[in-house]
Amino acid sequence: MKCSKSAAIAFLLMGFIGLSLHAKETSLVPEPRGVLTSNSPEDKKIEKKETQESEREKEVNTLNYGLDTEIITMLEEFMANKTFYYLDELEGILERTRSVALREKIIAYFTAAEDGRIEDYALEIIEDPFDTRNSTVDLLFKYVSKLKIEDAGPFARKLLEDEYMEYFDGALEAIAEVGTAEDAQFLAEFINREDLSVAQQQSVMKALGRLKAVETWDALVEIAQNEDKNTFVRMYASEAIGAMEKSESVEVLASLFESSDPNLRASVIKGVSNFPSDDTARALIIEGIKDSHYKVRLESIAAVKTHSIKDAAAHIVFRAKNDPETAVKYACYEALGILGDQEGISYLQDLIKEKYVGDSIKVKASEALLAYGSSSATESVIALARESLADKKKLHLRYALGKLFASTENSDFADICREYLASTDVATVGTGLDIYERNRFSSVRQAVEDIANAEKNSSNKTKAKKILDRD
């Protein structure tokens, strides 16, 4: 039977309506209970865990199947972040790899980690280094020196005794760290070799200073006083006898301070700085602050900072205000922060408020004020940062101050951190995240979460997420 045209149209319309109703009913069906949405905390935890597992899987695969260059890149990233993973796996790779570049990067990695897993490997090579590339042997000497592996000392000394001078620097470094009094006596005699270069003689002097072997004191005094010797050798001899902390050294060094050579005078100051409670030594350090040569002044100021010699405060304030050398002025700022001299602190606070003072000077003065640590000093630096946040021409100052805040843990930085995060400048926000990462202010966390949850992807969003993940 044939259907009429109107009946066919009606049939089609009824079918369409039925499908629409079914679709509507389906859309109204609620989601089953227990289904995780993309915004639930549980889902975020799972996603974070999967991301971490994915990263670890990628790293393991790189170790197992990656190119040497890929493993090296990964290790460089770990070292930059001061994180040390997969040490057992890397020990195995070290033993079987034929890639010199990878082998040396792994050695450097274990050195940075200060991990003793490859001690036996290092000692085996150092004892018989002749079939190994010199650059690899040098790295292994750095490894045993950093970890102070005493068993390396006899092997290092034998290489010098047998005149394998291609290993001179590494062997000497090892002896300086783990050598005995007998090794020191050997070096004191070794210095008289005619085939040693001036640089090598200097290195021996440094090593003797680090060994602090008083058995060699007489020999080093003779070298320091010998005007026919190279000046730099005499310099390091002077530093070495000071490092031995033998009281008789002060009188010897005081007489050497009369030298016309400023380099030797600077080394004398470094030597006497080992005797901060000795009146003659302290007087010599203060005299050095007024020396005509900037190197001597710098060394003297360094001694004042190291031992917090408050008798020198007035001299430091004067040099901070008047010294012709910028490096000396900056050193004085640091010293004033350490000494806490009120006249000096007031001068630094006035300095950062001065309109016509350069930003670089203000940053150095601010660093000293933060080191001093009083509430008043800290607030003056924060006030300077607020000024820079309000002035687009002061971006360099803003970033530099933010870097200082990010390098110090201080609860007083919470408000200024929030102000950095509220900036419209991308780099300023990034600096604010650095400040937060160092201090983890609970009152600022929400601002960091807002950046992490922003709709638009950005480098700061990624950075904020990583910081929060580390929490």
PDB file of N, CA and C in Angstrom, residues 188-248:
ATOM      1  N   ALA A 188     108.206  21.150  51.372  1.00  0.00           N
ATOM      2  CA  ALA A 188     109.135  22.230  51.738  1.00  0.00           C
ATOM      3  C   ALA A 188     110.489  22.043  51.063  1.00  0.00           C
ATOM      4  N   GLU A 189     110.887  20.802  50.858  1.00  0.00           N
ATOM      5  CA  GLU A 189     112.137  20.518  50.142  1.00  0.00           C
ATOM      6  C   GLU A 189     111.914  20.551  48.628  1.00  0.00           C
ATOM      7  N   PHE A 190     110.731  20.163  48.237  1.00  0.00           N
ATOM      8  CA  PHE A 190     110.381  20.111  46.820  1.00  0.00           C
ATOM      9  C   PHE A 190     110.430  21.502  46.193  1.00  0.00           C
ATOM     10  N   ILE A 191     110.164  22.523  47.021  1.00  0.00           N
ATOM     11  CA  ILE A 191     110.115  23.899  46.527  1.00  0.00           C
ATOM     12  C   ILE A 191     111.452  24.342  45.957  1.00  0.00           C
ATOM     13  N   ASN A 192     112.536  23.689  46.367  1.00  0.00           N
ATOM     14  CA  ASN A 192     113.877  24.092  45.929  1.00  0.00           C
ATOM     15  C   ASN A 192     114.263  23.525  44.565  1.00  0.00           C
ATOM     16  N   ARG A 193     113.397  22.738  43.971  1.00  0.00           N
ATOM     17  CA  ARG A 193     113.697  22.182  42.648  1.00  0.00           C
ATOM     18  C   ARG A 193     113.851  23.306  41.625  1.00  0.00           C
ATOM     19  N   GLU A 194     114.879  23.247  40.828  1.00  0.00           N
ATOM     20  CA  GLU A 194     115.145  24.313  39.862  1.00  0.00           C
ATOM     21  C   GLU A 194     114.208  24.265  38.659  1.00  0.00           C
ATOM     22  N   ASP A 195     113.592  23.103  38.426  1.00  0.00           N
ATOM     23  CA  ASP A 195     112.732  22.993  37.243  1.00  0.00           C
ATOM     24  C   ASP A 195     111.296  23.433  37.513  1.00  0.00           C
ATOM     25  N   LEU A 196     111.000  23.871  38.730  1.00  0.00           N
ATOM     26  CA  LEU A 196     109.647  24.332  39.023  1.00  0.00           C
ATOM     27  C   LEU A 196     109.438  25.734  38.453  1.00  0.00           C
ATOM     28  N   SER A 197     108.303  25.929  37.813  1.00  0.00           N
ATOM     29  CA  SER A 197     107.961  27.267  37.335  1.00  0.00           C
ATOM     30  C   SER A 197     107.548  28.128  38.520  1.00  0.00           C
ATOM     31  N   VAL A 198     107.480  29.436  38.293  1.00  0.00           N
ATOM     32  CA  VAL A 198     107.050  30.338  39.358  1.00  0.00           C
ATOM     33  C   VAL A 198     105.640  29.980  39.811  1.00  0.00           C
ATOM     34  N   ALA A 199     104.765  29.672  38.850  1.00  0.00           N
ATOM     35  CA  ALA A 199     103.379  29.307  39.186  1.00  0.00           C
ATOM     36  C   ALA A 199     103.351  28.050  40.049  1.00  0.00           C
ATOM     37  N   GLN A 200     104.209  27.086  39.742  1.00  0.00           N
ATOM     38  CA  GLN A 200     104.253  25.850  40.530  1.00  0.00           C
ATOM     39  C   GLN A 200     104.796  26.110  41.932  1.00  0.00           C
ATOM     40  N   GLN A 201     105.797  26.982  42.039  1.00  0.00           N
ATOM     41  CA  GLN A 201     106.308  27.345  43.359  1.00  0.00           C
ATOM     42  C   GLN A 201     105.214  27.996  44.206  1.00  0.00           C
ATOM     43  N   GLN A 202     104.433  28.861  43.574  1.00  0.00           N
ATOM     44  CA  GLN A 202     103.322  29.507  44.273  1.00  0.00           C
ATOM     45  C   GLN A 202     102.326  28.464  44.771  1.00  0.00           C
ATOM     46  N   SER A 203     102.034  27.477  43.916  1.00  0.00           N
ATOM     47  CA  SER A 203     101.073  26.429  44.294  1.00  0.00           C
ATOM     48  C   SER A 203     101.577  25.624  45.487  1.00  0.00           C
ATOM     49  N   VAL A 204     102.885  25.345  45.510  1.00  0.00           N
ATOM     50  CA  VAL A 204     103.458  24.615  46.646  1.00  0.00           C
ATOM     51  C   VAL A 204     103.314  25.432  47.926  1.00  0.00           C
ATOM     52  N   MET A 205     103.555  26.749  47.827  1.00  0.00           N
ATOM     53  CA  MET A 205     103.408  27.613  48.999  1.00  0.00           C
ATOM     54  C   MET A 205     101.963  27.576  49.526  1.00  0.00           C
ATOM     55  N   LYS A 206     101.013  27.637  48.603  1.00  0.00           N
ATOM     56  CA  LYS A 206      99.597  27.588  49.004  1.00  0.00           C
ATOM     57  C   LYS A 206      99.277  26.268  49.704  1.00  0.00           C
ATOM     58  N   ALA A 207      99.799  25.180  49.137  1.00  0.00           N
ATOM     59  CA  ALA A 207      99.542  23.861  49.717  1.00  0.00           C
ATOM     60  C   ALA A 207     100.101  23.768  51.128  1.00  0.00           C
ATOM     61  N   LEU A 208     101.291  24.313  51.327  1.00  0.00           N
ATOM     62  CA  LEU A 208     101.901  24.290  52.656  1.00  0.00           C
ATOM     63  C   LEU A 208     101.084  25.109  53.654  1.00  0.00           C
ATOM     64  N   GLY A 209     100.539  26.207  53.180  1.00  0.00           N
ATOM     65  CA  GLY A 209      99.680  27.014  54.046  1.00  0.00           C
ATOM     66  C   GLY A 209      98.439  26.251  54.473  1.00  0.00           C
ATOM     67  N   ARG A 210      97.862  25.510  53.547  1.00  0.00           N
ATOM     68  CA  ARG A 210      96.657  24.747  53.879  1.00  0.00           C
ATOM     69  C   ARG A 210      96.974  23.565  54.798  1.00  0.00           C
ATOM     70  N   LEU A 211      98.154  22.998  54.654  1.00  0.00           N
ATOM     71  CA  LEU A 211      98.548  21.890  55.527  1.00  0.00           C
ATOM     72  C   LEU A 211      98.852  22.360  56.953  1.00  0.00           C
ATOM     73  N   LYS A 212      99.239  23.622  57.093  1.00  0.00           N
ATOM     74  CA  LYS A 212      99.549  24.213  58.398  1.00  0.00           C
ATOM     75  C   LYS A 212     100.581  23.375  59.170  1.00  0.00           C
ATOM     76  N   ALA A 213     101.572  22.912  58.467  1.00  0.00           N
ATOM     77  CA  ALA A 213     102.603  22.076  59.090  1.00  0.00           C
ATOM     78  C   ALA A 213     103.697  22.968  59.668  1.00  0.00           C
ATOM     79  N   VAL A 214     103.711  23.127  60.972  1.00  0.00           N
ATOM     80  CA  VAL A 214     104.675  24.035  61.604  1.00  0.00           C
ATOM     81  C   VAL A 214     106.111  23.542  61.439  1.00  0.00           C
ATOM     82  N   GLU A 215     106.265  22.263  61.081  1.00  0.00           N
ATOM     83  CA  GLU A 215     107.608  21.736  60.848  1.00  0.00           C
ATOM     84  C   GLU A 215     108.319  22.466  59.711  1.00  0.00           C
ATOM     85  N   THR A 216     107.536  23.083  58.831  1.00  0.00           N
ATOM     86  CA  THR A 216     108.126  23.767  57.675  1.00  0.00           C
ATOM     87  C   THR A 216     108.234  25.277  57.894  1.00  0.00           C
ATOM     88  N   TRP A 217     107.898  25.746  59.096  1.00  0.00           N
ATOM     89  CA  TRP A 217     107.828  27.192  59.354  1.00  0.00           C
ATOM     90  C   TRP A 217     109.156  27.883  59.070  1.00  0.00           C
ATOM     91  N   ASP A 218     110.247  27.346  59.569  1.00  0.00           N
ATOM     92  CA  ASP A 218     111.560  27.980  59.381  1.00  0.00           C
ATOM     93  C   ASP A 218     111.903  28.123  57.901  1.00  0.00           C
ATOM     94  N   ALA A 219     111.616  27.065  57.135  1.00  0.00           N
ATOM     95  CA  ALA A 219     111.936  27.096  55.702  1.00  0.00           C
ATOM     96  C   ALA A 219     111.112  28.163  54.991  1.00  0.00           C
ATOM     97  N   LEU A 220     109.840  28.310  55.386  1.00  0.00           N
ATOM     98  CA  LEU A 220     108.968  29.293  54.727  1.00  0.00           C
ATOM     99  C   LEU A 220     109.326  30.721  55.129  1.00  0.00           C
ATOM    100  N   VAL A 221     109.729  30.912  56.378  1.00  0.00           N
ATOM    101  CA  VAL A 221     110.172  32.242  56.808  1.00  0.00           C
ATOM    102  C   VAL A 221     111.384  32.675  55.997  1.00  0.00           C
ATOM    103  N   GLU A 222     112.296  31.756  55.795  1.00  0.00           N
ATOM    104  CA  GLU A 222     113.498  32.060  54.999  1.00  0.00           C
ATOM    105  C   GLU A 222     113.114  32.484  53.587  1.00  0.00           C
ATOM    106  N   ILE A 223     112.134  31.792  52.993  1.00  0.00           N
ATOM    107  CA  ILE A 223     111.676  32.138  51.637  1.00  0.00           C
ATOM    108  C   ILE A 223     110.993  33.504  51.646  1.00  0.00           C
ATOM    109  N   ALA A 224     110.113  33.743  52.627  1.00  0.00           N
ATOM    110  CA  ALA A 224     109.387  35.013  52.704  1.00  0.00           C
ATOM    111  C   ALA A 224     110.332  36.194  52.851  1.00  0.00           C
ATOM    112  N   GLN A 225     111.435  36.016  53.559  1.00  0.00           N
ATOM    113  CA  GLN A 225     112.374  37.115  53.809  1.00  0.00           C
ATOM    114  C   GLN A 225     113.425  37.276  52.719  1.00  0.00           C
ATOM    115  N   ASN A 226     113.501  36.321  51.818  1.00  0.00           N
ATOM    116  CA  ASN A 226     114.526  36.337  50.775  1.00  0.00           C
ATOM    117  C   ASN A 226     114.098  37.251  49.625  1.00  0.00           C
ATOM    118  N   GLU A 227     114.713  38.418  49.538  1.00  0.00           N
ATOM    119  CA  GLU A 227     114.341  39.404  48.531  1.00  0.00           C
ATOM    120  C   GLU A 227     114.747  38.995  47.121  1.00  0.00           C
ATOM    121  N   ASP A 228     115.567  37.975  47.011  1.00  0.00           N
ATOM    122  CA  ASP A 228     115.960  37.484  45.682  1.00  0.00           C
ATOM    123  C   ASP A 228     114.908  36.522  45.108  1.00  0.00           C
ATOM    124  N   LYS A 229     113.992  36.080  45.952  1.00  0.00           N
ATOM    125  CA  LYS A 229     112.932  35.181  45.498  1.00  0.00           C
ATOM    126  C   LYS A 229     111.858  35.972  44.750  1.00  0.00           C
ATOM    127  N   ASN A 230     111.143  35.261  43.898  1.00  0.00           N
ATOM    128  CA  ASN A 230     110.029  35.881  43.194  1.00  0.00           C
ATOM    129  C   ASN A 230     109.026  36.451  44.211  1.00  0.00           C
ATOM    130  N   THR A 231     108.510  37.642  43.907  1.00  0.00           N
ATOM    131  CA  THR A 231     107.600  38.316  44.842  1.00  0.00           C
ATOM    132  C   THR A 231     106.380  37.463  45.163  1.00  0.00           C
ATOM    133  N   PHE A 232     105.822  36.818  44.141  1.00  0.00           N
ATOM    134  CA  PHE A 232     104.598  36.051  44.373  1.00  0.00           C
ATOM    135  C   PHE A 232     104.871  34.813  45.215  1.00  0.00           C
ATOM    136  N   VAL A 233     106.039  34.240  45.071  1.00  0.00           N
ATOM    137  CA  VAL A 233     106.401  33.113  45.931  1.00  0.00           C
ATOM    138  C   VAL A 233     106.520  33.597  47.376  1.00  0.00           C
ATOM    139  N   ARG A 234     107.137  34.774  47.569  1.00  0.00           N
ATOM    140  CA  ARG A 234     107.254  35.356  48.906  1.00  0.00           C
ATOM    141  C   ARG A 234     105.871  35.683  49.484  1.00  0.00           C
ATOM    142  N   MET A 235     104.984  36.129  48.619  1.00  0.00           N
ATOM    143  CA  MET A 235     103.619  36.439  49.066  1.00  0.00           C
ATOM    144  C   MET A 235     102.952  35.211  49.677  1.00  0.00           C
ATOM    145  N   TYR A 236     102.971  34.109  48.926  1.00  0.00           N
ATOM    146  CA  TYR A 236     102.286  32.912  49.407  1.00  0.00           C
ATOM    147  C   TYR A 236     103.012  32.282  50.590  1.00  0.00           C
ATOM    148  N   ALA A 237     104.309  32.474  50.677  1.00  0.00           N
ATOM    149  CA  ALA A 237     105.050  32.016  51.854  1.00  0.00           C
ATOM    150  C   ALA A 237     104.598  32.804  53.087  1.00  0.00           C
ATOM    151  N   SER A 238     104.385  34.107  52.905  1.00  0.00           N
ATOM    152  CA  SER A 238     103.915  34.957  54.009  1.00  0.00           C
ATOM    153  C   SER A 238     102.528  34.514  54.479  1.00  0.00           C
ATOM    154  N   GLU A 239     101.656  34.234  53.528  1.00  0.00           N
ATOM    155  CA  GLU A 239     100.311  33.768  53.883  1.00  0.00           C
ATOM    156  C   GLU A 239     100.381  32.424  54.592  1.00  0.00           C
ATOM    157  N   ALA A 240     101.304  31.562  54.137  1.00  0.00           N
ATOM    158  CA  ALA A 240     101.426  30.222  54.712  1.00  0.00           C
ATOM    159  C   ALA A 240     101.892  30.270  56.163  1.00  0.00           C
ATOM    160  N   ILE A 241     102.896  31.099  56.445  1.00  0.00           N
ATOM    161  CA  ILE A 241     103.389  31.134  57.834  1.00  0.00           C
ATOM    162  C   ILE A 241     102.334  31.753  58.755  1.00  0.00           C
ATOM    163  N   GLY A 242     101.511  32.639  58.201  1.00  0.00           N
ATOM    164  CA  GLY A 242     100.411  33.179  58.994  1.00  0.00           C
ATOM    165  C   GLY A 242      99.359  32.112  59.278  1.00  0.00           C
ATOM    166  N   ALA A 243      99.078  31.296  58.266  1.00  0.00           N
ATOM    167  CA  ALA A 243      98.065  30.245  58.406  1.00  0.00           C
ATOM    168  C   ALA A 243      98.465  29.203  59.443  1.00  0.00           C
ATOM    169  N   MET A 244      99.773  29.065  59.691  1.00  0.00           N
ATOM    170  CA  MET A 244     100.235  28.089  60.689  1.00  0.00           C
ATOM    171  C   MET A 244      99.928  28.530  62.116  1.00  0.00           C
ATOM    172  N   GLU A 245      99.545  29.825  62.276  1.00  0.00           N
ATOM    173  CA  GLU A 245      99.100  30.362  63.562  1.00  0.00           C
ATOM    174  C   GLU A 245     100.158  30.207  64.668  1.00  0.00           C
ATOM    175  N   LYS A 246     101.382  30.291  64.257  1.00  0.00           N
ATOM    176  CA  LYS A 246     102.496  30.284  65.227  1.00  0.00           C
ATOM    177  C   LYS A 246     102.737  31.728  65.654  1.00  0.00           C
ATOM    178  N   SER A 247     102.744  32.015  66.937  1.00  0.00           N
ATOM    179  CA  SER A 247     102.761  33.402  67.417  1.00  0.00           C
ATOM    180  C   SER A 247     103.956  34.201  66.900  1.00  0.00           C
ATOM    181  N   GLU A 248     105.067  33.525  66.682  1.00  0.00           N
ATOM    182  CA  GLU A 248     106.256  34.222  66.186  1.00  0.00           C
ATOM    183  C   GLU A 248     106.064  34.800  64.789  1.00  0.00           C
TER     184      GLU A 248
END
